[in-house]
CSV table of C-alpha atoms in Angstrom, one decimal:
chain,number,residue,atom,x,y,z
A,1305,MET,CA,-20.1,-19.5,44.6
A,1306,LYS,CA,-18.4,-22.2,42.6
A,1307,LYS,CA,-18.6,-20.0,39.5
A,1308,GLU,CA,-17.2,-17.0,41.4
A,1309,ASN,CA,-14.3,-19.1,42.7
A,1310,VAL,CA,-13.6,-20.4,39.2
A,1311,HIS,CA,-13.7,-16.8,37.8
A,1312,ALA,CA,-11.4,-15.5,40.6
A,1313,LYS,CA,-9.0,-18.4,39.9
A,1314,HIS,CA,-9.0,-17.6,36.2
A,1315,LYS,CA,-8.2,-13.9,36.9
A,1316,LYS,CA,-5.4,-14.9,39.3
A,1317,SER,CA,-4.1,-17.3,36.7
A,1318,LEU,CA,-4.0,-14.5,34.1
A,1319,ALA,CA,-2.2,-12.2,36.5
A,1320,GLU,CA,0.3,-14.9,37.2
A,1321,ARG,CA,0.9,-15.5,33.5
A,1322,PHE,CA,1.4,-11.8,33.1
A,1323,TRP,CA,3.9,-11.6,35.9
A,1324,LYS,CA,5.7,-14.7,34.6
A,1325,GLN,CA,6.1,-13.0,31.2
A,1326,LYS,CA,6.8,-9.5,32.5
A,1327,TYR,CA,10.1,-9.3,30.8
A,1328,LEU,CA,8.5,-10.0,27.4
A,1329,PHE,CA,6.0,-7.2,28.0
A,1330,LEU,CA,8.9,-5.0,29.1
A,1331,LEU,CA,10.6,-5.7,25.7
A,1332,LEU,CA,7.3,-4.8,24.0
A,1333,LEU,CA,7.1,-1.5,25.8
A,1334,PRO,CA,9.4,0.5,23.4
A,1335,SER,CA,7.3,-0.7,20.4
A,1336,LEU,CA,4.1,0.3,22.2
A,1337,VAL,CA,5.4,3.7,23.0
A,1338,TRP,CA,6.6,4.1,19.3
A,1339,VAL,CA,3.1,3.2,18.0
A,1340,ILE,CA,1.4,5.6,20.4
A,1341,LEU,CA,3.7,8.5,19.6
A,1342,ILE,CA,4.1,8.0,15.8
A,1343,CYS,CA,0.8,6.4,14.8
A,1344,TYR,CA,-1.8,7.6,17.2
A,1345,ALA,CA,-0.6,10.9,18.7
A,1346,PRO,CA,-0.6,12.7,15.3
A,1347,MET,CA,-4.2,11.7,14.8
A,1348,THR,CA,-5.2,14.6,17.1
A,1349,GLY,CA,-4.5,16.7,14.1
A,1350,LEU,CA,-7.6,15.3,12.4
A,1351,TYR,CA,-9.5,17.8,14.4
A,1352,MET,CA,-8.2,20.5,12.0
A,1353,SER,CA,-10.6,19.0,9.4
A,1354,PHE,CA,-13.5,20.5,11.3
A,1355,ILE,CA,-12.1,23.9,12.2
A,1356,ASN,CA,-10.6,26.9,10.4
A,1357,TYR,CA,-7.1,26.4,11.6
A,1358,THR,CA,-4.7,29.3,11.4
A,1359,PRO,CA,-1.3,29.2,13.2
A,1360,GLN,CA,-1.1,32.2,15.6
A,1361,GLY,CA,2.1,31.4,17.5
A,1362,SER,CA,0.3,30.3,20.7
A,1363,GLY,CA,1.2,26.7,20.3
A,1364,TYR,CA,-0.3,23.8,18.3
A,1365,PHE,CA,-3.0,22.8,20.7
A,1366,ALA,CA,-3.8,26.4,21.8
A,1367,ASP,CA,-4.2,27.5,18.1
A,1368,MET,CA,-6.6,24.6,17.5
A,1369,ALA,CA,-8.6,25.4,20.6
A,1370,ASN,CA,-9.0,29.0,19.5
A,1371,SER,CA,-9.9,28.3,15.9
A,1372,GLN,CA,-13.4,28.6,14.6
A,1373,PHE,CA,-15.4,25.3,14.4
A,1374,VAL,CA,-16.8,24.9,10.8
A,1375,GLY,CA,-18.1,21.3,10.9
A,1376,LEU,CA,-18.2,19.7,7.5
A,1377,ASP,CA,-17.6,22.9,5.5
A,1378,TRP,CA,-14.1,21.8,4.3
A,1379,PHE,CA,-15.5,18.5,3.0
A,1380,LYS,CA,-18.3,20.3,1.1
A,1381,TYR,CA,-15.8,22.7,-0.4
A,1382,PHE,CA,-13.6,19.9,-1.6
A,1383,PHE,CA,-16.6,18.0,-3.2
A,1384,SER,CA,-17.6,21.2,-5.0
A,1385,THR,CA,-14.2,22.1,-6.4
A,1386,ASP,CA,-11.4,19.7,-7.3
A,1387,PHE,CA,-12.9,16.4,-6.1
A,1388,THR,CA,-14.0,15.1,-9.5
A,1389,LYS,CA,-10.5,15.6,-11.1
A,1390,ILE,CA,-8.5,14.3,-8.1
A,1391,MET,CA,-10.8,11.2,-7.7
A,1392,ARG,CA,-10.7,10.4,-11.4
A,1393,ASN,CA,-7.0,10.6,-11.6
A,1394,THR,CA,-6.4,8.6,-8.5
A,1395,LEU,CA,-8.9,5.9,-9.4
A,1396,ALA,CA,-7.6,5.6,-12.9
A,1397,THR,CA,-3.9,5.3,-11.8
A,1398,SER,CA,-4.7,2.9,-8.9
A,1399,LEU,CA,-6.9,0.6,-11.0
A,1400,LEU,CA,-4.4,0.4,-13.8
A,1401,THR,CA,-1.6,-0.2,-11.4
A,1402,LEU,CA,-3.5,-2.9,-9.5
A,1403,LEU,CA,-4.7,-4.5,-12.8
A,1404,PHE,CA,-1.2,-4.9,-14.2
A,1405,SER,CA,1.1,-5.1,-11.2
A,1406,PHE,CA,-0.9,-7.4,-8.8
A,1407,PRO,CA,-1.1,-10.5,-11.0
A,1408,LEU,CA,2.5,-10.4,-12.1
A,1409,PRO,CA,4.2,-11.6,-8.8
A,1410,ILE,CA,1.7,-14.5,-8.8
A,1411,ILE,CA,2.6,-15.5,-12.3
A,1412,LEU,CA,6.4,-15.0,-11.7
A,1413,ALA,CA,6.2,-17.0,-8.4
A,1414,LEU,CA,4.3,-19.9,-10.1
A,1415,CYS,CA,6.9,-20.0,-12.9
A,1416,LEU,CA,9.9,-19.8,-10.5
A,1417,ASN,CA,8.4,-22.6,-8.4
A,1418,GLU,CA,8.7,-24.9,-11.4
A,1419,VAL,CA,12.3,-24.1,-12.1
A,1420,ARG,CA,14.5,-27.1,-11.1
A,1421,ASN,CA,17.9,-25.3,-11.5
A,1422,GLN,CA,18.3,-23.7,-8.0
A,1423,LYS,CA,21.0,-21.3,-9.1
A,1424,ALA,CA,18.9,-19.9,-11.9
A,1425,LYS,CA,15.9,-19.7,-9.6
A,1426,LYS,CA,17.9,-17.8,-6.9
A,1427,PHE,CA,19.4,-15.4,-9.5
A,1428,VAL,CA,16.0,-14.5,-10.9
A,1429,GLN,CA,14.5,-14.2,-7.5
A,1430,THR,CA,17.3,-11.9,-6.2
A,1431,ALA,CA,17.4,-9.8,-9.4
A,1432,SER,CA,13.7,-9.2,-9.2
A,1433,TYR,CA,13.8,-8.4,-5.5
A,1434,ILE,CA,16.7,-5.9,-5.5
A,1435,PRO,CA,14.7,-3.0,-6.9
A,1436,TYR,CA,12.3,-3.1,-4.0
A,1437,PHE,CA,15.1,-1.7,-1.7
A,1438,ILE,CA,15.7,1.3,-4.0
A,1439,SER,CA,14.0,4.5,-2.9
A,1440,TRP,CA,11.3,5.9,-5.1
A,1441,VAL,CA,13.4,9.2,-5.1
A,1442,ILE,CA,16.3,7.3,-6.8
A,1443,VAL,CA,13.9,5.5,-9.1
A,1444,GLY,CA,12.2,8.8,-10.1
A,1445,GLY,CA,15.6,10.4,-10.7
A,1446,LEU,CA,16.7,7.5,-13.0
A,1447,ILE,CA,13.4,7.6,-14.9
A,1448,PHE,CA,13.7,11.4,-15.5
A,1449,ASP,CA,17.4,10.9,-16.6
A,1450,ILE,CA,16.5,8.1,-19.0
A,1451,PHE,CA,13.6,10.1,-20.6
A,1452,GLY,CA,15.1,13.5,-20.4
A,1453,ILE,CA,16.3,15.5,-23.4
A,1454,GLY,CA,19.8,14.2,-23.1
A,1455,GLY,CA,18.7,10.8,-21.7
A,1456,LEU,CA,19.1,7.3,-23.2
A,1457,PHE,CA,15.6,7.3,-24.7
A,1458,ASN,CA,16.1,10.5,-26.8
A,1459,ASN,CA,19.7,9.5,-27.6
A,1460,ILE,CA,18.4,6.3,-29.3
A,1461,ARG,CA,15.7,8.4,-31.1
A,1462,ASN,CA,18.4,10.8,-32.4
A,1463,VAL,CA,20.5,7.9,-33.7
A,1464,LEU,CA,17.5,6.6,-35.5
A,1465,GLY,CA,17.0,10.1,-37.0
A,1466,LEU,CA,14.0,11.0,-34.9
A,1467,ASP,CA,13.4,14.2,-32.9
A,1468,SER,CA,13.7,14.4,-29.1
A,1469,VAL,CA,10.5,14.1,-27.1
A,1470,LEU,CA,9.8,15.5,-23.7
A,1471,VAL,CA,8.3,12.2,-22.5
A,1472,MET,CA,7.8,13.1,-18.9
A,1473,GLN,CA,5.9,16.2,-19.9
A,1474,LYS,CA,3.3,14.3,-22.0
A,1475,GLU,CA,0.1,13.4,-20.3
A,1476,SER,CA,-0.3,10.3,-22.4
A,1477,CYS,CA,3.0,8.9,-21.2
A,1478,PHE,CA,2.5,9.4,-17.4
A,1479,ARG,CA,0.4,6.4,-16.6
A,1480,PRO,CA,2.3,3.8,-18.7
A,1481,ILE,CA,5.6,4.9,-17.2
A,1482,TYR,CA,4.2,5.0,-13.7
A,1483,ILE,CA,2.8,1.4,-14.1
A,1484,ILE,CA,5.9,0.0,-15.6
A,1485,SER,CA,8.2,1.5,-12.9
A,1486,SER,CA,5.8,0.2,-10.2
A,1487,ILE,CA,6.0,-3.3,-11.7
A,1488,TRP,CA,9.7,-3.2,-11.9
A,1489,LYS,CA,10.2,-1.9,-8.4
A,1490,GLU,CA,7.6,-3.9,-6.4
A,1491,SER,CA,6.9,-7.2,-8.1
A,1492,GLY,CA,9.9,-8.9,-6.6
A,1493,TRP,CA,8.6,-8.4,-3.0
A,1494,GLY,CA,5.3,-10.1,-3.9
A,1495,THR,CA,7.1,-12.9,-5.6
A,1496,VAL,CA,9.2,-13.7,-2.5
A,1497,VAL,CA,6.0,-13.7,-0.4
A,1498,TYR,CA,4.3,-16.2,-2.7
A,1499,LEU,CA,7.4,-18.4,-3.0
A,1500,ALA,CA,7.5,-18.5,0.8
A,1501,ALA,CA,3.8,-19.6,0.9
A,1502,MET,CA,4.5,-22.3,-1.7
A,1503,SER,CA,7.4,-23.7,0.4
A,1504,GLY,CA,4.8,-24.6,3.0
A,1505,ILE,CA,2.7,-26.7,0.6
A,1506,ASP,CA,2.9,-30.5,1.4
A,1507,PRO,CA,5.1,-32.1,-1.2
A,1508,THR,CA,3.2,-35.3,-1.0
A,1509,LEU,CA,0.3,-33.5,-2.8
A,1510,TYR,CA,2.6,-33.1,-5.8
A,1511,GLU,CA,3.9,-36.6,-5.6
A,1512,SER,CA,0.4,-38.1,-5.5
A,1513,ALA,CA,-0.7,-35.9,-8.5
A,1514,ALA,CA,2.4,-37.0,-10.4
A,1515,MET,CA,1.6,-40.6,-9.8
A,1516,ASP,CA,-1.9,-40.0,-11.1
A,1517,GLY,CA,-0.4,-38.6,-14.3
A,1518,ALA,CA,-0.9,-34.9,-13.7
A,1519,SER,CA,1.4,-32.6,-15.7
A,1520,ARG,CA,3.3,-29.7,-14.2
A,1521,LEU,CA,0.7,-27.3,-15.6
A,1522,GLN,CA,-2.1,-29.3,-14.0
A,1523,ARG,CA,-0.3,-29.5,-10.7
A,1524,MET,CA,0.2,-25.7,-10.8
A,1525,ARG,CA,-3.4,-25.1,-11.7
A,1526,TYR,CA,-5.1,-27.6,-9.3
A,1527,ILE,CA,-2.7,-27.7,-6.3
A,1528,THR,CA,-0.4,-24.6,-6.1
A,1529,PHE,CA,-2.7,-21.9,-7.2
A,1530,PRO,CA,-5.7,-23.0,-5.0
A,1531,LEU,CA,-3.5,-23.2,-1.9
A,1532,LEU,CA,-2.1,-19.8,-2.6
A,1533,ILE,CA,-5.6,-18.1,-2.6
A,1534,PRO,CA,-5.4,-17.2,1.2
A,1535,THR,CA,-2.0,-15.4,0.6
A,1536,ILE,CA,-3.4,-13.8,-2.5
A,1537,VAL,CA,-6.4,-12.5,-0.7
A,1538,THR,CA,-4.2,-11.1,2.2
A,1539,LEU,CA,-1.9,-9.2,-0.1
A,1540,PHE,CA,-4.9,-8.0,-2.1
A,1541,LEU,CA,-6.4,-6.5,1.1
A,1542,LEU,CA,-3.1,-4.8,1.9
A,1543,ASN,CA,-3.1,-3.3,-1.6
A,1544,ILE,CA,-6.7,-2.2,-1.2
A,1545,GLY,CA,-5.9,-0.5,2.0
A,1546,SER,CA,-3.5,1.9,0.2
A,1547,PHE,CA,-5.6,2.0,-3.0
A,1548,LEU,CA,-5.8,5.8,-2.9
A,1549,ASP,CA,-2.3,6.3,-1.5
A,1550,LEU,CA,0.0,6.5,-4.5
A,1551,GLY,CA,2.7,8.9,-3.2
A,1552,PHE,CA,4.6,11.6,-5.1
A,1553,LYS,CA,6.0,9.5,-8.0
A,1554,LEU,CA,7.0,10.9,-11.3
A,1555,GLN,CA,4.7,14.0,-11.3
A,1556,THR,CA,5.5,17.0,-13.5
A,1557,PRO,CA,3.5,20.3,-13.7
A,1558,MET,CA,2.8,19.8,-17.4
A,1559,ALA,CA,1.0,16.5,-16.7
A,1560,TYR,CA,-1.1,17.8,-13.7
A,1561,SER,CA,-4.4,17.0,-15.6
A,1562,VAL,CA,-3.7,13.3,-15.3
A,1563,SER,CA,-1.1,13.0,-12.5
A,1564,ASP,CA,-2.6,15.2,-9.8
A,1565,ILE,CA,-3.8,12.7,-7.2
A,1566,PHE,CA,-4.7,12.9,-3.5
A,1567,ASP,CA,-1.2,12.9,-2.2
A,1568,THR,CA,0.2,15.5,-4.6
A,1569,TYR,CA,-2.9,17.6,-4.2
A,1570,VAL,CA,-2.6,17.6,-0.4
A,1571,TYR,CA,1.1,18.5,-0.6
A,1572,ARG,CA,0.6,21.3,-3.2
A,1573,VAL,CA,-2.4,22.9,-1.5
A,1574,GLY,CA,-1.7,22.0,2.1
A,1575,ILE,CA,2.0,22.6,2.4
A,1576,GLN,CA,2.8,25.0,-0.4
A,1577,GLN,CA,-0.3,27.1,0.0
A,1578,ALA,CA,-0.7,26.6,3.7
A,1579,GLN,CA,-4.4,25.5,3.6
A,1580,TYR,CA,-4.0,23.1,6.5
A,1581,SER,CA,-7.6,22.5,7.5
A,1582,PHE,CA,-8.8,22.0,4.0
A,1583,THR,CA,-6.1,19.4,3.1
A,1584,THR,CA,-6.5,17.7,6.4
A,1585,ALA,CA,-10.1,17.1,5.5
A,1586,VAL,CA,-9.0,15.8,2.1
A,1587,GLY,CA,-6.5,13.4,3.7
A,1588,LEU,CA,-9.2,12.2,6.2
A,1589,PHE,CA,-11.6,11.5,3.4
A,1590,GLN,CA,-8.8,9.5,1.6
A,1591,SER,CA,-8.2,7.4,4.8
A,1592,VAL,CA,-11.9,6.8,5.4
A,1593,VAL,CA,-12.4,5.5,1.8
A,1594,GLY,CA,-9.4,3.2,2.3
A,1595,LEU,CA,-10.8,1.8,5.5
A,1596,ILE,CA,-14.2,1.2,3.9
A,1597,LEU,CA,-12.6,-0.6,1.0
A,1598,VAL,CA,-10.6,-2.8,3.3
A,1599,LEU,CA,-13.7,-3.7,5.4
A,1600,ILE,CA,-15.8,-4.4,2.2
A,1601,PHE,CA,-13.2,-6.7,0.6
A,1602,ASN,CA,-12.4,-8.4,3.9
A,1603,LYS,CA,-16.1,-9.3,4.2
A,1604,LEU,CA,-16.0,-10.6,0.7
A,1605,SER,CA,-12.8,-12.6,1.4
A,1606,GLN,CA,-14.5,-14.6,4.1
A,1607,LYS,CA,-16.0,-16.7,1.4
A,1608,THR,CA,-12.6,-17.8,0.2
A,1609,THR,CA,-10.6,-17.8,3.4
A,1610,GLU,CA,-11.2,-18.8,7.0
A,1611,GLY,CA,-12.8,-15.6,8.4
A,1612,GLY,CA,-10.9,-13.1,6.3
A,1613,LEU,CA,-7.9,-11.0,7.3
A,1614,LEU,CA,-9.6,-8.9,10.0
């Protein structure tokens, strides 16, 4: 009886707390509706991965209900056709981007944290962060203009007596340009996150280390970097979650053999060729792989952080 009374009291207390904070939950309602409509409602379309969907004009759900169920046939078809090329291109581009772009914000943040001139520090921080707000559409347009026939790159080559080169059409140039543009655009955001994490480090740790004769490099190595590891792991997991999601950046038809990745493949085959069920299966496979990678690396991260991210 006593346990039942305690349990009932606890439930009543929870209801009272909910009622007391009812206005906060009311403010949360629009966000909850947005998440349901934008993030979860479209997931009903994943059913197209298992049917032979053809629009017949009867309505979205009616057409899906009347379509033939084919099970895993679309997945098998993908694995037997373009899977090897698409996976190879996506993995190569993602791994190179992660290898070169992920450590740079850490290094830049560690260096900026040691700058004593606040004006210079804020200038570099702002200058590196501004490109993050520029749309990839604009960045892509700038890059195509710079490396086009009449662009800055070829104008400099012509001044030096060299012939013009169609850089964006060359397969060997796609990945270097993609990686460099990703570093330029997105490194500033990571730098700001790491600097914010550094601001929470207890300054007495640095003072004690300085009194013991530790140099700036030693303080950076033995104090700043170890305390940044939880933030590094968190951002790494966020990057892993979108490991196969590279978007539609800087692709040209002449470089399809190296630039055709999951996102561009789904757009070209699914939207332009109207193979909706097939490309829904491809997109579902891409999402499942991303989820598996996040779960694996989160499990591994539990050894370096308190319980991981999830």
